[in-house]
Amino acid sequence: MASRRKIAIWLAVIATCLVVGVVFLAPVFLNIDRYRPEVISYFEQNTGKKVEIERLALTLFPQITVHMDGFGVKSPPLFPPSYIVKIARADVAFDFWPLLRRRVVIRSVVLDNPEINLVSDPDGPWNFENPNTENSKNTFPLGIIDKVVMTRGHLVVSNLLPSDAAGPVFFEAHDITSELDGVNLAAIVNPNSPSLNGQGTWKAGRLRFGAVETTNVNCKFRLESKEIFFTDLSADAYSGKTTGDFSVNLAKKTASFKADGRMSGIEMTHLLAAFHETRARISGKLEGELKLAGDIEHTASPLAGMRGTGHLKLTNGQLPSLMLNSNLMKLAHFNDLGPAKDNPSSFNSISTDLELANQRIASKAIDIDGYGVDVDGSGSVSVSGSDALNYQGVAAITTKQGFLTNTIARLAGAKLTDGKLSFPFRIDGTIDNPKFSKGLKDK
């Protein structure tokens, strides 16, 4: 009996050694790199793109995994020479049992340091699409991949100009870490696919859309046919915080976007530094909510046609170019200005609604709480490059003045209500050179 037990033990040891030997030695004898041309051909037939793979390797433990080094997919001839995707290393793990039935089921794909470059042509197609899918049955017969993990990723999105020259980059993200479930590769390259192509979590060390940049981005990510959603997004921006949702729709010839955001603690000087033409002309802490939408045009200024609405509040700042208190002091002498006594450009808060359309920001109700001055106004400013101002309102001096000051101010056009002076005013000129004058605009 004991001898049978010893024999069983020795058989188990030998079987274990054989399994271990197969697991660790099979990849040495099974050199799958010799099948690299066939793998490249497979990808090219199913994507309609030129594909590169520098090296293939195989490991069997803990899962059957194919390792691809130097994987790249090139843009089709319609686009300038470039890579759609370039990956330093991709590890593709397969399910063992379906392989015995000649079926390929991918359990996970890990992408290390992928560089993704998406480009849109003025006629509609994107460089990642496979136009052959409309007239052929070429698809990825791999089913849906359970999990796709990306580390140290980079994403750049741009349009071609009508001349087919490269246009400016309007979206980029760097140092991306992402984990997506249920990824459908066939749907991603098929321009007519109606399916959900993947969803999960998404992080980026730095993200830029247009001229606005954020860092430490965290969000939920959903990839549907021709549409990308970033939801429950939170990020650091210009010494403050921003939260909200953002989406890009690729269904039409001209892509479009929607953004619904909330912000707090934004340093206005840091934000304006992103827009060189308005650098450091106003300071303070910005908070509020903003909704933006628009088409991403194939022009040198792809976001020029955006539109939006919102409400913003700026606190404890300065507006050096306007010197509101200083201008009013020319009309009436008053005291108790707080910080404005030393710096008449300072204010306690500016609260305003806004509507962005046709490259102009219009506000129906602007409330400025200055030091010694309260202002109610309305107007608009051009954001097309001219920076033209068109504002008017009424400024009230919050402290009561003496008889002589009141008399002189009333002769100058002021109104006296409850012992306090108020002046109608208008502001013309530009942001660089505003012109403050008393009275309202002629109707």
Phi, psi and omega in degrees: 000317180296323182291325177295321179297319179296318179298317180297320180296314180297322177296320179295319179296315180297318180297319179297316180298321179296317179297314179299318179298317179298315183299317187266336183260337181302316179300333180292317183275332179265088182275093184285351178298337179290344177267008183304316179302321179293321179294317178299315180299321179299312180296320181295320179294327185266351177244341185071022183232160172284134185235143176237140170221123182281325185198143175241141176216162185227137168231150183252353184230135001278348174227160173292116187226130174261130180253124179246121176257140176064048179274128180217144175236126185266151176294148178291167186300339178299337185250159175302151181305123181189169173262136169288315178216140176224119186239127179297317180206136176232128178250119184247114182261131184252154172279129187291311189295318176300331179298328178295337179256020177061034174243142181254116177236117180268123179274322181203153173228126178247121182252120180256122176057051177282141174245115186247128183233105182256131184227138179251136177269147179303334180279357173124314187288154172258157185292342181273348183285153175249100182297340181293341183293342180286331186239010181217172180257018180292116175217171175275107181280049186248359183071196181265131180281128183301315186211134174237122182247133178239134176231143178054042183275161177222135182229131178228132181232132181210169175248155166273148175283165178305334177282359185072010171283157180294133177264180181288152174285125180253348178214133175209146178220141184228156181056054183275135169236124185216147175224111184246144178250149174062050183274128181250099183296322182298321181291328182294319182272351180267113184294344182256007184290133178262007194267166169284128187257357179152153177205155181167214182251154186211130177228150177214138177291326180211136179223135178231132173234116188065233179263355184268131184238140175230163179227166179051054184277131175228134180197170168269146187233135177223128182246109177250176179299116176065017179211139182239132183239129169247109184242161183050043185279138172224144184199160171271140181209117172051052178069009178232199181233149174221143178224162176149200181231149181214138179216154177230129180253125183251016189287331184255174180303321177255118179295156179225165181220159173223141178219135177229104189232157174232143184224156177205145176067020181286128175282115186298323180296323178291320179295313183291337177297338177287340179247097192303328183287347179237033186295126167055036179264352177207145181232171179132177178260127185255139174215163178143192179228152187210133174243128181231150176202160177164171175274151177256093190286156176273065180225177178291341176236077191297338183254013184296333184269013182295153177227162182182169177221160178176183176218127184232153176223129180243127186238150172051059183228189179224148176233077191302324186288339184264319180051057186303309181298322180297318179294320179291330179296338176290337181266330180205141180266123179218160185246191176056052182268000182062222180302334181291346178297321178267330181224093184293355177273356185278157177213158179277314178201151171233121179239132184206148165275166175208151174223120181258123177198144177054038177059037176217137178258118180248143178229129180273333183219108177247125180241114179250121175257096180270191177260101185091357182220134171242135185234133170240127184206185178201167178150198184207162177222140179280140175242020180273355181125336180281334181060028182291135180258147178208081185232153173208161181177194180231128178251128180250134175274122191280348179254143179289141182252170179283171184300315184294315179299317180297319181296312181296320181294322180292323175296333180275001177110004180280160173250148180244115181230123182054036177079005181244141182273144172223142184236127167288144181214167173217154180231121176240196179084215181231172178299322178292323186224072180288148179241113182264129178215156181275156182094160180265164180291150176292137180275000000 
